[in-house]
Tab-separated table of C-alpha atoms and ligand atoms in Angstrom:
chain	number	residue	atom	x	y	z
A	810	MET	CA	33.105	31.583	-10.618
A	811	LEU	CA	35.763	32.262	-13.428
A	812	GLU	CA	35.903	35.289	-15.275
A	813	ILE	CA	38.158	36.213	-18.137
A	814	LYS	CA	38.129	39.829	-18.844
A	815	ASN	CA	39.916	40.594	-22.683
A	816	LEU	CA	42.980	37.938	-22.804
A	817	SER	CA	45.610	38.113	-24.880
A	818	VAL	CA	47.851	35.110	-26.020
A	819	LYS	CA	50.966	34.886	-27.872
A	820	TYR	CA	53.610	32.620	-29.079
A	821	ASP	CA	56.564	33.582	-29.793
A	822	ASP	CA	55.501	37.500	-31.558
A	823	VAL	CA	51.770	35.475	-32.966
A	824	GLU	CA	49.028	36.688	-30.985
A	825	VAL	CA	46.607	33.364	-30.946
A	826	LEU	CA	43.866	35.011	-28.707
A	827	HIS	CA	42.821	38.262	-29.371
A	828	GLY	CA	40.897	39.924	-26.252
A	829	VAL	CA	38.594	37.558	-25.657
A	830	SER	CA	36.128	37.964	-22.653
A	831	LEU	CA	34.373	34.853	-21.284
A	832	GLU	CA	32.356	33.755	-17.622
A	833	VAL	CA	31.549	31.112	-15.911
A	834	GLY	CA	29.039	31.393	-12.824
A	835	ASP	CA	28.587	29.468	-9.890
A	836	LYS	CA	27.711	25.304	-10.630
A	837	GLU	CA	27.769	26.335	-14.492
A	838	VAL	CA	28.479	24.232	-17.395
A	839	VAL	CA	29.460	26.426	-20.404
A	840	ALA	CA	30.461	24.915	-23.416
A	841	LEU	CA	33.591	26.785	-25.322
A	842	ILE	CA	33.123	25.094	-29.473
A	843	GLY	CA	34.749	26.438	-32.757
A	844	PRO	CA	36.899	25.090	-35.409
A	845	ASN	CA	40.828	23.411	-34.883
A	846	GLY	CA	43.217	26.201	-33.751
A	847	ALA	CA	40.615	28.892	-32.700
A	848	GLY	CA	42.443	29.123	-29.170
A	849	LYS	CA	40.605	26.635	-27.448
A	850	THR	CA	43.042	24.757	-25.569
A	851	THR	CA	45.285	27.994	-25.898
A	852	LEU	CA	42.535	29.322	-23.628
A	853	LEU	CA	42.345	26.825	-21.003
A	854	ARG	CA	46.029	26.392	-20.672
A	855	SER	CA	46.350	30.039	-19.692
A	856	VAL	CA	43.785	29.968	-17.129
A	857	SER	CA	45.946	27.095	-15.993
A	858	GLY	CA	48.846	29.470	-16.066
A	859	LEU	CA	50.203	27.477	-18.155
A	860	VAL	CA	50.892	30.015	-21.111
A	861	LYS	CA	50.988	33.578	-20.147
A	862	ALA	CA	48.535	36.267	-20.975
A	863	SER	CA	49.730	39.073	-22.675
A	864	CYS	CA	47.213	41.167	-21.596
A	865	GLY	CA	43.984	40.985	-19.918
A	866	GLU	CA	43.118	38.927	-17.030
A	867	THR	CA	41.856	36.329	-15.430
A	868	PHE	CA	40.143	35.963	-12.263
A	869	PHE	CA	38.994	32.743	-10.420
A	870	MET	CA	36.209	33.393	-7.642
A	871	GLY	CA	37.616	36.897	-7.229
A	872	ARG	CA	41.288	36.391	-7.658
A	873	ASN	CA	42.574	37.463	-9.879
A	874	LEU	CA	45.069	34.320	-11.641
A	875	ASN	CA	47.598	36.579	-13.733
A	876	LEU	CA	50.118	35.773	-11.217
A	877	VAL	CA	49.750	32.475	-9.659
A	878	SER	CA	51.761	29.535	-10.428
A	879	SER	CA	50.297	26.376	-12.065
A	880	ASP	CA	51.019	24.821	-8.989
A	881	GLU	CA	48.600	27.154	-7.110
A	882	ILE	CA	45.831	27.162	-9.558
A	883	VAL	CA	45.521	23.426	-9.220
A	884	ARG	CA	45.557	24.039	-5.580
A	885	GLN	CA	42.755	26.957	-5.707
A	886	GLY	CA	40.427	24.188	-7.465
A	887	ILE	CA	40.983	24.357	-10.967
A	888	SER	CA	41.417	20.392	-12.833
A	889	HIS	CA	42.656	20.395	-15.770
A	890	VAL	CA	41.132	17.389	-18.065
A	891	PRO	CA	44.041	17.978	-21.144
A	892	GLU	CA	43.826	17.721	-24.982
A	893	GLY	CA	44.289	13.460	-26.134
A	894	ARG	CA	43.440	11.420	-23.184
A	895	ARG	CA	47.367	12.112	-21.483
A	896	VAL	CA	47.407	9.117	-19.238
A	897	PHE	CA	50.845	7.964	-17.516
A	898	TYR	CA	50.681	4.403	-20.054
A	899	ASN	CA	53.262	3.398	-17.472
A	900	MET	CA	51.480	4.259	-13.864
A	901	SER	CA	48.672	1.963	-12.979
A	902	VAL	CA	44.924	3.342	-12.696
A	903	MET	CA	45.652	4.045	-8.974
A	904	GLU	CA	49.146	5.442	-9.253
A	905	ASN	CA	47.423	7.930	-12.083
A	906	LEU	CA	44.459	8.384	-9.988
A	907	LEU	CA	46.832	9.365	-7.067
A	908	LEU	CA	49.137	11.675	-8.569
A	909	GLY	CA	46.104	13.831	-9.758
A	910	GLY	CA	44.926	14.638	-6.164
A	911	TYR	CA	48.653	15.342	-5.332
A	912	VAL	CA	47.560	18.023	-3.574
A	913	ARG	CA	44.649	16.822	-0.965
A	914	ASP	CA	46.117	15.415	2.292
A	915	LYS	CA	45.705	11.535	2.797
A	916	LYS	CA	42.336	11.182	4.044
A	917	GLU	CA	41.250	13.784	1.490
A	918	ARG	CA	42.909	11.474	-1.290
A	919	LYS	CA	41.313	8.837	0.496
A	920	GLN	CA	38.598	10.000	0.152
A	921	THR	CA	37.758	11.206	-3.286
A	922	LEU	CA	39.134	7.972	-4.935
A	923	GLU	CA	35.349	6.653	-3.354
A	924	TYR	CA	33.836	9.069	-5.092
A	925	VAL	CA	36.186	8.778	-8.015
A	926	PHE	CA	35.054	4.773	-7.997
A	927	GLU	CA	31.532	5.632	-8.035
A	928	MET	CA	31.107	8.285	-10.884
A	929	PHE	CA	33.345	5.307	-12.657
A	930	PRO	CA	32.745	2.075	-11.690
A	931	ARG	CA	35.367	0.878	-14.582
A	932	LEU	CA	37.977	2.215	-13.038
A	933	ALA	CA	37.581	0.236	-9.893
A	934	GLU	CA	37.641	-2.605	-11.498
A	935	ARG	CA	40.946	-1.972	-12.998
A	936	LYS	CA	43.171	-0.321	-10.521
A	937	GLN	CA	46.229	-2.111	-11.116
A	938	GLN	CA	45.816	-1.977	-14.909
A	939	ARG	CA	48.656	0.500	-16.774
A	940	GLY	CA	47.404	3.322	-17.503
A	941	GLY	CA	48.841	2.793	-21.186
A	942	THR	CA	47.339	-0.381	-21.710
A	943	LEU	CA	43.730	0.739	-21.112
A	944	SER	CA	40.801	1.694	-23.924
A	945	GLY	CA	39.971	4.112	-25.236
A	946	GLY	CA	36.976	4.985	-23.307
A	947	GLU	CA	38.806	3.970	-20.110
A	948	GLN	CA	41.775	6.439	-20.548
A	949	SER	CA	39.124	9.297	-20.624
A	950	MET	CA	37.669	8.267	-17.586
A	951	LEU	CA	41.615	7.947	-16.188
A	952	VAL	CA	41.875	11.771	-17.214
A	953	VAL	CA	39.089	12.719	-15.944
A	954	GLY	CA	39.085	11.375	-12.781
A	955	ARG	CA	42.644	12.254	-12.016
A	956	ALA	CA	40.876	15.653	-12.674
A	957	LEU	CA	38.117	15.024	-10.350
A	958	MET	CA	41.361	13.566	-7.147
A	959	ASN	CA	41.861	17.400	-7.170
A	960	ARG	CA	39.000	17.682	-5.415
A	961	PRO	CA	38.350	21.152	-7.849
A	962	LYS	CA	35.517	23.455	-7.923
A	963	LEU	CA	35.758	24.253	-11.749
A	964	LEU	CA	36.917	22.154	-13.981
A	965	LEU	CA	38.541	22.637	-17.532
A	966	MET	CA	38.043	19.941	-19.569
A	967	ASP	CA	39.142	19.873	-23.501
A	968	GLU	CA	37.612	17.691	-26.000
A	969	PRO	CA	37.161	14.684	-23.895
A	970	CYS	CA	35.074	12.922	-26.362
A	971	LEU	CA	37.092	13.060	-28.712
A	972	GLY	CA	37.509	9.798	-31.621
A	973	LEU	CA	35.025	8.227	-28.695
A	974	ALA	CA	32.465	5.464	-29.856
A	975	PRO	CA	28.793	7.298	-29.920
A	976	ILE	CA	27.249	5.044	-26.379
A	977	ILE	CA	30.725	6.200	-24.539
A	978	VAL	CA	29.617	10.256	-25.176
A	979	ASN	CA	26.706	9.232	-23.867
A	980	MET	CA	28.234	7.900	-20.747
A	981	PHE	CA	30.484	10.769	-20.458
A	982	ALA	CA	27.270	13.194	-20.735
A	983	GLU	CA	25.512	11.353	-18.535
A	984	SER	CA	28.703	11.524	-16.114
A	985	ILE	CA	29.649	15.636	-16.691
A	986	ASN	CA	25.535	15.627	-15.471
A	987	LYS	CA	25.884	14.164	-12.408
A	988	MET	CA	29.181	16.163	-11.627
A	989	ALA	CA	27.162	19.230	-12.142
A	990	ARG	CA	24.311	17.749	-10.515
A	991	GLN	CA	26.886	17.329	-7.086
A	992	GLY	CA	27.444	21.338	-7.949
A	993	LEU	CA	30.622	21.468	-9.318
A	994	THR	CA	31.628	24.025	-12.758
A	995	ILE	CA	32.892	23.527	-15.565
A	996	LEU	CA	34.082	24.696	-18.327
A	997	LEU	CA	33.720	21.825	-21.577
A	998	VAL	CA	35.670	22.359	-24.802
A	999	GLU	CA	33.574	20.996	-27.370
A	1000	GLN	CA	33.507	19.649	-30.783
A	1001	ASN	CA	30.304	17.534	-30.500
A	1002	ALA	CA	27.577	19.717	-31.331
A	1003	ARG	CA	25.378	17.229	-29.708
A	1004	PHE	CA	27.475	16.700	-26.489
A	1005	ALA	CA	27.267	20.250	-26.012
A	1006	LEU	CA	23.955	21.058	-26.304
A	1007	SER	CA	23.044	17.639	-23.474
A	1008	THR	CA	25.699	18.700	-20.490
A	1009	ALA	CA	26.030	22.976	-20.842
A	1010	THR	CA	23.571	24.963	-21.038
A	1011	ARG	CA	25.326	28.102	-22.191
A	1012	GLY	CA	28.282	28.373	-24.823
A	1013	TYR	CA	30.752	30.341	-26.574
A	1014	VAL	CA	32.114	30.145	-30.089
A	1015	LEU	CA	35.175	31.024	-30.478
A	1016	THR	CA	36.907	31.884	-34.179
A	1017	ASN	CA	40.664	32.883	-34.982
A	1018	GLY	CA	40.686	33.950	-31.527
A	1019	LYS	CA	37.870	36.133	-31.165
A	1020	ILE	CA	34.637	35.246	-29.482
A	1021	VAL	CA	32.103	35.129	-32.087
A	1022	ALA	CA	28.767	34.232	-30.928
A	1023	GLN	CA	27.380	33.644	-26.940
A	1024	GLY	CA	24.027	32.736	-25.477
A	1025	GLU	CA	22.207	29.736	-24.423
A	1026	THR	CA	22.924	26.363	-25.957
A	1027	GLU	CA	19.838	25.949	-27.269
A	1028	GLU	CA	20.000	29.180	-28.881
A	1029	LEU	CA	23.313	28.420	-30.260
A	1030	MET	CA	21.960	25.262	-31.771
A	1031	GLY	CA	19.497	26.750	-32.877
A	1032	LYS	CA	21.709	28.918	-35.457
A	1033	GLU	CA	24.195	26.083	-35.733
A	1034	GLU	CA	23.833	25.940	-39.087
A	1035	GLU	CA	24.437	29.700	-39.318
A	1036	ILE	CA	26.956	29.547	-37.265
A	1037	ARG	CA	28.472	26.768	-39.265
A	1038	LYS	CA	28.148	28.714	-42.469
A	1039	ALA	CA	29.944	32.361	-40.907
A	1040	TYR	CA	32.200	31.054	-38.501
A	1041	LEU	CA	33.202	27.199	-38.252
A	1042	GLY	CA	33.878	26.955	-42.308
A	1043	ALA	CA	31.628	23.326	-42.672
B	913	LIG	N1	53.452	26.152	-28.176
B	913	LIG	C1	52.838	26.718	-29.524
B	913	LIG	N2	53.762	27.322	-29.767
B	913	LIG	C2	52.864	28.344	-30.991
B	913	LIG	N3	52.425	28.438	-31.533
B	913	LIG	C3	51.226	27.646	-31.382
B	913	LIG	C4	51.517	26.097	-29.676
B	913	LIG	N4	50.124	26.333	-29.201
B	913	LIG	C5	49.034	27.019	-30.451
B	913	LIG	N5	50.002	27.222	-31.668
B	913	LIG	C6	49.279	28.496	-32.671
B	913	LIG	O1	47.946	29.252	-31.808
B	913	LIG	C7	46.575	28.703	-32.136
B	913	LIG	C8	45.602	28.056	-31.719
B	913	LIG	O2	46.323	26.935	-31.236
B	913	LIG	P1	45.175	25.844	-30.024
B	913	LIG	O3	46.001	24.918	-30.302
B	913	LIG	O4	44.641	27.024	-29.149
B	913	LIG	O5	44.039	25.310	-30.613
B	913	LIG	P2	42.304	24.719	-31.108
B	913	LIG	O6	40.848	25.281	-30.863
B	913	LIG	O7	42.489	23.681	-29.299
B	913	LIG	O8	42.506	23.830	-31.510
B	913	LIG	P3	42.193	22.401	-31.980
B	913	LIG	O9	40.613	22.700	-32.111
B	913	LIG	O10	42.678	21.404	-33.063
B	913	LIG	O11	42.290	21.763	-30.933
B	913	LIG	C9	46.949	28.078	-33.166
B	913	LIG	O12	47.320	28.696	-34.584
B	913	LIG	C10	48.615	26.612	-33.251
B	913	LIG	O13	48.981	26.492	-34.868
B	914	LIG	MG1	43.019	21.825	-28.848
């Protein structure tokens, strides 16, 4: 479904991704792991059209995304859960969610809203509450719910569980598994190895802008110690 070929990205003159290739198959959940500053967020931003590639190509369902605007990428069915739980603080939960479905028509938005409330009942209970007054866990549900409102075929998630309590992380793993069973394709940026293992079937390790290991998540986790020492600097 998603195919990234030899992607390089520069900020000003500094190249931070150096020829990265990665694939996500239809209905697959793939984890992208790597240390701080490796370029994980940059890679997701590139798929969403928020930063431009200096080299390489990205295909989504066979279509080259390089010249497609970020707005059109959303329309094509790619949703991005950004790093750092960015909810709109002064808007209600409902308003936040409706914004996520802005490219879909009214009927679709209504149906999807029901789906999101089923996935995260807590959001339904707090429809009118301001985004900024939600707890950290609830804000995470809100950004994921907002991304789902676009009815994505591919969901990009940038460390949705960072800093959350283990119980909420487990709940998220369950939600992700549920979305995957329902046929959603997911590319998950994650530093929490256990969380990645409980959701993704395949993974890539990114360090200093390069893919240094890839394989089944079980296999990567089996080599965790080795990978950690060699690439993650821990
Ligand atoms: N807007 C920007 N302008 C210049 N440099 C940037 C910009 N955004 C990121 N960088 C640099 O690019 C590199 C990769 O950053 P990126 O945010 O993609 O890493 P990351 O793997 O997501 O890290 P983290 O785990 O800390 O979120 C870093 O060296 C960072 O300083
Ligand atoms: Mg990041």
